[in-house]
């Protein structure tokens, strides 16, 4: 069978709602696009631990601290599910990690902003994980089996993340004047960067057409962004927090909240490495890799020793 | 730059999600030996209770059928309608057969 026929069959399967599995024939572009997307997603989960990890030792009480610890551990797990999914496409995990350490890989722009106050931990759960859930709920239905299943697993865990974040914000918003101000300040700083998480507007998103044709994505960046906005605004209103957008208005006809224009220059600046925390994030990953090296080497040496032992010992 | 270690490899993980349920494939972990694979699998796939048992096996030990042969490989089953109960007729009104 020639590649044109295989491609036609592949696209027919996708149209038919079938899932593509690792050993199935797929166009090289499909494989490449998926490796790019899945590895960026994996890196985002791993880098995403850093802004939150920043507050673990300073959580205001034990209840908040155990939740935050559990959440950060979940993010590590999500990174691992996703690196596994990328490996099913033939990608090498070490190479992907090295691309991140070398500063060559992209990850979500949002994690290049600093967590300045405790309210930022609430906002990450509510806004950032809320946005991630919108995206990942779609990806759980994408055409590539291992990626869809990884996202399904992730979505089940993210719901706790969002709820714990919103609870933090609600507590602050209903607290003292100082606490309310802290929550509002956090909303002000994170609202726009969160909207940017969905990526450039549809007209300027170079990969979108192909990704949607192959059902790697089922909705466009702007559609997902709109869904997040419509979900979040009533949640903000419920606790009297203001969305920092003078142009925000409800469109009766469409039933959507319409926002003012997003500063895409800022988005591209941060993606290119000039956000407030880009350097620190990569630096922290490099240190973690370096500091863990002796542990991995020791485990390897131990395994080697067991392997070389005579068989009678191995079973004991 | 993260390094390669010769004994680290992917292990496929199967979990039993509840009493009486069969083990099902959950995903994989990287580990340097079986004990670490089990512990990593627990940390990755059993953080929220409910899991009763875990199996791990080096991914390279699994032999899988290939999708390109799936037609010829499985088609002996295609023309055996007599393996299904619908193939057989029962007189009207007879129940519980």
PDB file of N, CA and C in Angstrom, chain A residues 23-24 73-74 77-78 80-81 84 87 92-94 97-98 101-102 153 157 160-161 289 293 295-297 299-300 302-304 307, chain B residues 1-8 10 15 24-30 32-33 35-36 43-45 47-48 63-68:
ATOM      1  N   UNK A  23       1.134   1.436  17.522  1.00  0.00           N
ATOM      2  CA  UNK A  23       1.728   0.667  16.431  1.00  0.00           C
ATOM      3  C   UNK A  23       1.020   0.882  15.101  1.00  0.00           C
ATOM      4  N   UNK A  24      -0.082   1.642  15.083  1.00  0.00           N
ATOM      5  CA  UNK A  24      -0.808   1.905  13.831  1.00  0.00           C
ATOM      6  C   UNK A  24       0.011   2.801  12.913  1.00  0.00           C
ATOM      7  N   UNK A  73       2.493  16.904  44.073  1.00  0.00           N
ATOM      8  CA  UNK A  73       2.853  15.523  43.731  1.00  0.00           C
ATOM      9  C   UNK A  73       2.034  15.047  42.525  1.00  0.00           C
ATOM     10  N   UNK A  74       0.757  15.425  42.480  1.00  0.00           N
ATOM     11  CA  UNK A  74      -0.064  15.077  41.309  1.00  0.00           C
ATOM     12  C   UNK A  74       0.554  15.629  40.020  1.00  0.00           C
ATOM     13  N   UNK A  77       3.158  13.539  38.792  1.00  0.00           N
ATOM     14  CA  UNK A  77       2.551  12.350  38.190  1.00  0.00           C
ATOM     15  C   UNK A  77       2.049  12.637  36.780  1.00  0.00           C
ATOM     16  N   UNK A  78       1.413  13.802  36.605  1.00  0.00           N
ATOM     17  CA  UNK A  78       0.904  14.153  35.274  1.00  0.00           C
ATOM     18  C   UNK A  78       2.045  14.248  34.268  1.00  0.00           C
ATOM     19  N   UNK A  80       4.734  12.558  34.353  1.00  0.00           N
ATOM     20  CA  UNK A  80       5.160  11.199  34.025  1.00  0.00           C
ATOM     21  C   UNK A  80       4.184  10.501  33.069  1.00  0.00           C
ATOM     22  N   UNK A  81       2.862  10.659  33.300  1.00  0.00           N
ATOM     23  CA  UNK A  81       1.901  10.072  32.349  1.00  0.00           C
ATOM     24  C   UNK A  81       2.212  10.561  30.938  1.00  0.00           C
ATOM     25  N   UNK A  84       5.383   9.302  29.268  1.00  0.00           N
ATOM     26  CA  UNK A  84       5.098   7.940  28.798  1.00  0.00           C
ATOM     27  C   UNK A  84       4.349   7.970  27.472  1.00  0.00           C
ATOM     28  N   UNK A  87       6.622   8.718  24.725  1.00  0.00           N
ATOM     29  CA  UNK A  87       7.489   7.572  24.405  1.00  0.00           C
ATOM     30  C   UNK A  87       6.799   6.566  23.487  1.00  0.00           C
ATOM     31  N   UNK A  92      12.404   9.658  22.852  1.00  0.00           N
ATOM     32  CA  UNK A  92      13.246   9.197  23.947  1.00  0.00           C
ATOM     33  C   UNK A  92      13.099  10.163  25.123  1.00  0.00           C
ATOM     34  N   UNK A  93      12.763   9.623  26.297  1.00  0.00           N
ATOM     35  CA  UNK A  93      12.464  10.499  27.430  1.00  0.00           C
ATOM     36  C   UNK A  93      13.647  11.371  27.814  1.00  0.00           C
ATOM     37  N   UNK A  94      14.831  10.771  27.842  1.00  0.00           N
ATOM     38  CA  UNK A  94      16.005  11.560  28.211  1.00  0.00           C
ATOM     39  C   UNK A  94      16.239  12.728  27.251  1.00  0.00           C
ATOM     40  N   UNK A  97      13.815  15.475  28.047  1.00  0.00           N
ATOM     41  CA  UNK A  97      14.194  16.189  29.273  1.00  0.00           C
ATOM     42  C   UNK A  97      15.404  17.082  29.008  1.00  0.00           C
ATOM     43  N   UNK A  98      16.334  16.586  28.204  1.00  0.00           N
ATOM     44  CA  UNK A  98      17.499  17.414  27.890  1.00  0.00           C
ATOM     45  C   UNK A  98      17.127  18.656  27.086  1.00  0.00           C
ATOM     46  N   UNK A 101      16.072  21.043  29.683  1.00  0.00           N
ATOM     47  CA  UNK A 101      17.201  21.547  30.484  1.00  0.00           C
ATOM     48  C   UNK A 101      18.072  22.497  29.667  1.00  0.00           C
ATOM     49  N   UNK A 102      18.142  22.246  28.354  1.00  0.00           N
ATOM     50  CA  UNK A 102      18.948  23.108  27.485  1.00  0.00           C
ATOM     51  C   UNK A 102      18.201  24.375  27.067  1.00  0.00           C
ATOM     52  N   UNK A 153      -6.977  10.506  32.868  1.00  0.00           N
ATOM     53  CA  UNK A 153      -6.427  10.314  34.210  1.00  0.00           C
ATOM     54  C   UNK A 153      -6.119  11.672  34.872  1.00  0.00           C
ATOM     55  N   UNK A 157      -7.878  14.046  38.378  1.00  0.00           N
ATOM     56  CA  UNK A 157      -7.151  14.597  39.524  1.00  0.00           C
ATOM     57  C   UNK A 157      -7.223  16.120  39.576  1.00  0.00           C
ATOM     58  N   UNK A 160      -9.815  18.231  41.886  1.00  0.00           N
ATOM     59  CA  UNK A 160      -9.479  18.558  43.279  1.00  0.00           C
ATOM     60  C   UNK A 160      -8.593  19.805  43.321  1.00  0.00           C
ATOM     61  N   UNK A 161      -7.702  19.924  42.345  1.00  0.00           N
ATOM     62  CA  UNK A 161      -6.804  21.085  42.320  1.00  0.00           C
ATOM     63  C   UNK A 161      -7.588  22.385  42.194  1.00  0.00           C
ATOM     64  N   UNK A 289      17.956  18.133  38.413  1.00  0.00           N
ATOM     65  CA  UNK A 289      18.531  17.030  37.635  1.00  0.00           C
ATOM     66  C   UNK A 289      19.919  16.681  38.171  1.00  0.00           C
ATOM     67  N   UNK A 293      21.277  13.140  40.367  1.00  0.00           N
ATOM     68  CA  UNK A 293      22.089  12.237  39.546  1.00  0.00           C
ATOM     69  C   UNK A 293      22.695  11.087  40.363  1.00  0.00           C
ATOM     70  N   UNK A 295      21.590   9.713  42.992  1.00  0.00           N
ATOM     71  CA  UNK A 295      20.564   8.751  43.406  1.00  0.00           C
ATOM     72  C   UNK A 295      20.293   7.768  42.266  1.00  0.00           C
ATOM     73  N   UNK A 296      20.168   8.315  41.051  1.00  0.00           N
ATOM     74  CA  UNK A 296      19.912   7.447  39.900  1.00  0.00           C
ATOM     75  C   UNK A 296      21.102   6.514  39.659  1.00  0.00           C
ATOM     76  N   UNK A 297      22.317   7.069  39.835  1.00  0.00           N
ATOM     77  CA  UNK A 297      23.518   6.253  39.617  1.00  0.00           C
ATOM     78  C   UNK A 297      23.597   5.145  40.669  1.00  0.00           C
ATOM     79  N   UNK A 299      21.073   3.725  42.289  1.00  0.00           N
ATOM     80  CA  UNK A 299      20.047   2.720  41.979  1.00  0.00           C
ATOM     81  C   UNK A 299      20.525   1.830  40.839  1.00  0.00           C
ATOM     82  N   UNK A 300      21.189   2.453  39.882  1.00  0.00           N
ATOM     83  CA  UNK A 300      21.686   1.707  38.732  1.00  0.00           C
ATOM     84  C   UNK A 300      22.774   0.724  39.167  1.00  0.00           C
ATOM     85  N   UNK A 302      23.202  -0.580  42.110  1.00  0.00           N
ATOM     86  CA  UNK A 302      22.555  -1.637  42.901  1.00  0.00           C
ATOM     87  C   UNK A 302      21.916  -2.686  41.981  1.00  0.00           C
ATOM     88  N   UNK A 303      21.192  -2.199  40.959  1.00  0.00           N
ATOM     89  CA  UNK A 303      20.536  -3.117  40.015  1.00  0.00           C
ATOM     90  C   UNK A 303      21.583  -3.960  39.290  1.00  0.00           C
ATOM     91  N   UNK A 304      22.691  -3.328  38.938  1.00  0.00           N
ATOM     92  CA  UNK A 304      23.758  -4.032  38.227  1.00  0.00           C
ATOM     93  C   UNK A 304      24.334  -5.146  39.107  1.00  0.00           C
ATOM     94  N   UNK A 307      21.993  -7.983  39.257  1.00  0.00           N
ATOM     95  CA  UNK A 307      21.931  -8.673  37.972  1.00  0.00           C
ATOM     96  C   UNK A 307      23.105  -9.651  37.841  1.00  0.00           C
TER      97      UNK A 307
ATOM     98  N   UNK B   1      22.762  18.222  31.874  1.00  0.00           N
ATOM     99  CA  UNK B   1      22.367  17.186  30.904  1.00  0.00           C
ATOM    100  C   UNK B   1      22.087  15.892  31.656  1.00  0.00           C
ATOM    101  N   UNK B   2      20.887  15.379  31.513  1.00  0.00           N
ATOM    102  CA  UNK B   2      20.543  14.171  32.233  1.00  0.00           C
ATOM    103  C   UNK B   2      21.170  12.964  31.529  1.00  0.00           C
ATOM    104  N   UNK B   3      21.528  11.951  32.334  1.00  0.00           N
ATOM    105  CA  UNK B   3      22.372  10.880  31.811  1.00  0.00           C
ATOM    106  C   UNK B   3      21.579   9.606  31.536  1.00  0.00           C
ATOM    107  N   UNK B   4      22.167   8.715  30.762  1.00  0.00           N
ATOM    108  CA  UNK B   4      21.560   7.386  30.547  1.00  0.00           C
ATOM    109  C   UNK B   4      22.143   6.437  31.592  1.00  0.00           C
ATOM    110  N   UNK B   5      21.296   5.617  32.217  1.00  0.00           N
ATOM    111  CA  UNK B   5      21.771   4.579  33.125  1.00  0.00           C
ATOM    112  C   UNK B   5      21.354   3.235  32.556  1.00  0.00           C
ATOM    113  N   UNK B   6      22.304   2.303  32.500  1.00  0.00           N
ATOM    114  CA  UNK B   6      22.043   1.089  31.714  1.00  0.00           C
ATOM    115  C   UNK B   6      20.902   0.225  32.240  1.00  0.00           C
ATOM    116  N   UNK B   7      20.662   0.215  33.544  1.00  0.00           N
ATOM    117  CA  UNK B   7      19.633  -0.680  34.064  1.00  0.00           C
ATOM    118  C   UNK B   7      18.244  -0.044  34.159  1.00  0.00           C
ATOM    119  N   UNK B   8      18.163   1.255  33.891  1.00  0.00           N
ATOM    120  CA  UNK B   8      16.860   1.921  33.930  1.00  0.00           C
ATOM    121  C   UNK B   8      16.114   1.599  32.645  1.00  0.00           C
ATOM    122  N   UNK B  10      11.728   1.125  30.919  1.00  0.00           N
ATOM    123  CA  UNK B  10      10.292   1.224  31.190  1.00  0.00           C
ATOM    124  C   UNK B  10       9.705  -0.104  31.643  1.00  0.00           C
ATOM    125  N   UNK B  15      -2.941  -2.597  37.153  1.00  0.00           N
ATOM    126  CA  UNK B  15      -3.510  -2.435  38.495  1.00  0.00           C
ATOM    127  C   UNK B  15      -4.867  -3.125  38.589  1.00  0.00           C
ATOM    128  N   UNK B  24      -5.804  -4.355  35.077  1.00  0.00           N
ATOM    129  CA  UNK B  24      -5.830  -3.704  33.767  1.00  0.00           C
ATOM    130  C   UNK B  24      -4.629  -2.790  33.594  1.00  0.00           C
ATOM    131  N   UNK B  25      -4.262  -2.576  32.326  1.00  0.00           N
ATOM    132  CA  UNK B  25      -3.080  -1.762  32.044  1.00  0.00           C
ATOM    133  C   UNK B  25      -3.315  -0.327  32.482  1.00  0.00           C
ATOM    134  N   UNK B  26      -2.389   0.235  33.263  1.00  0.00           N
ATOM    135  CA  UNK B  26      -2.546   1.605  33.750  1.00  0.00           C
ATOM    136  C   UNK B  26      -1.593   2.551  33.033  1.00  0.00           C
ATOM    137  N   UNK B  27      -0.413   2.075  32.643  1.00  0.00           N
ATOM    138  CA  UNK B  27       0.582   2.948  32.031  1.00  0.00           C
ATOM    139  C   UNK B  27       1.942   2.354  32.289  1.00  0.00           C
ATOM    140  N   UNK B  28       2.973   3.186  32.324  1.00  0.00           N
ATOM    141  CA  UNK B  28       4.277   2.626  32.647  1.00  0.00           C
ATOM    142  C   UNK B  28       5.087   3.554  33.522  1.00  0.00           C
ATOM    143  N   UNK B  29       6.152   3.006  34.094  1.00  0.00           N
ATOM    144  CA  UNK B  29       7.084   3.792  34.914  1.00  0.00           C
ATOM    145  C   UNK B  29       8.503   3.435  34.474  1.00  0.00           C
ATOM    146  N   UNK B  30       9.434   4.303  34.776  1.00  0.00           N
ATOM    147  CA  UNK B  30      10.837   3.977  34.565  1.00  0.00           C
ATOM    148  C   UNK B  30      11.420   3.552  35.909  1.00  0.00           C
ATOM    149  N   UNK B  32      14.921   1.080  37.876  1.00  0.00           N
ATOM    150  CA  UNK B  32      16.151   0.328  37.674  1.00  0.00           C
ATOM    151  C   UNK B  32      16.000  -1.127  38.085  1.00  0.00           C
ATOM    152  N   UNK B  33      14.974  -1.449  38.859  1.00  0.00           N
ATOM    153  CA  UNK B  33      14.698  -2.862  39.154  1.00  0.00           C
ATOM    154  C   UNK B  33      13.225  -3.032  39.537  1.00  0.00           C
ATOM    155  N   UNK B  35      11.659  -3.884  42.277  1.00  0.00           N
ATOM    156  CA  UNK B  35      11.165  -3.298  43.516  1.00  0.00           C
ATOM    157  C   UNK B  35      10.873  -1.802  43.318  1.00  0.00           C
ATOM    158  N   UNK B  36      11.801  -1.126  42.639  1.00  0.00           N
ATOM    159  CA  UNK B  36      11.581   0.300  42.385  1.00  0.00           C
ATOM    160  C   UNK B  36      10.396   0.493  41.437  1.00  0.00           C
ATOM    161  N   UNK B  43       3.277   4.946  43.649  1.00  0.00           N
ATOM    162  CA  UNK B  43       3.251   6.400  43.796  1.00  0.00           C
ATOM    163  C   UNK B  43       2.532   7.071  42.629  1.00  0.00           C
ATOM    164  N   UNK B  44       2.599   6.432  41.449  1.00  0.00           N
ATOM    165  CA  UNK B  44       2.028   7.085  40.271  1.00  0.00           C
ATOM    166  C   UNK B  44       0.562   6.725  40.054  1.00  0.00           C
ATOM    167  N   UNK B  45       0.195   5.470  40.299  1.00  0.00           N
ATOM    168  CA  UNK B  45      -1.148   5.025  39.911  1.00  0.00           C
ATOM    169  C   UNK B  45      -2.052   4.675  41.086  1.00  0.00           C
ATOM    170  N   UNK B  47      -2.381   6.708  44.146  1.00  0.00           N
ATOM    171  CA  UNK B  47      -2.317   7.776  45.156  1.00  0.00           C
ATOM    172  C   UNK B  47      -3.656   7.991  45.848  1.00  0.00           C
ATOM    173  N   UNK B  48      -4.734   7.415  45.296  1.00  0.00           N
ATOM    174  CA  UNK B  48      -6.040   7.707  45.872  1.00  0.00           C
ATOM    175  C   UNK B  48      -6.814   6.454  46.283  1.00  0.00           C
ATOM    176  N   UNK B  63       5.182  -9.364  24.351  1.00  0.00           N
ATOM    177  CA  UNK B  63       5.048  -9.591  22.921  1.00  0.00           C
ATOM    178  C   UNK B  63       3.626  -9.209  22.540  1.00  0.00           C
ATOM    179  N   UNK B  64       3.497  -8.350  21.523  1.00  0.00           N
ATOM    180  CA  UNK B  64       2.166  -7.884  21.145  1.00  0.00           C
ATOM    181  C   UNK B  64       1.879  -8.260  19.698  1.00  0.00           C
ATOM    182  N   UNK B  65       0.608  -8.453  19.385  1.00  0.00           N
ATOM    183  CA  UNK B  65       0.232  -8.680  17.992  1.00  0.00           C
ATOM    184  C   UNK B  65       0.415  -7.371  17.241  1.00  0.00           C
ATOM    185  N   UNK B  66       0.575  -7.480  15.941  1.00  0.00           N
ATOM    186  CA  UNK B  66       0.874  -6.269  15.185  1.00  0.00           C
ATOM    187  C   UNK B  66      -0.366  -5.803  14.424  1.00  0.00           C
ATOM    188  N   UNK B  67      -0.667  -4.485  14.460  1.00  0.00           N
ATOM    189  CA  UNK B  67      -1.901  -4.011  13.832  1.00  0.00           C
ATOM    190  C   UNK B  67      -1.947  -4.311  12.324  1.00  0.00           C
ATOM    191  N   UNK B  68      -0.781  -4.352  11.658  1.00  0.00           N
ATOM    192  CA  UNK B  68      -0.812  -4.563  10.209  1.00  0.00           C
ATOM    193  C   UNK B  68      -1.262  -5.990   9.865  1.00  0.00           C
TER     194      UNK B  68
END
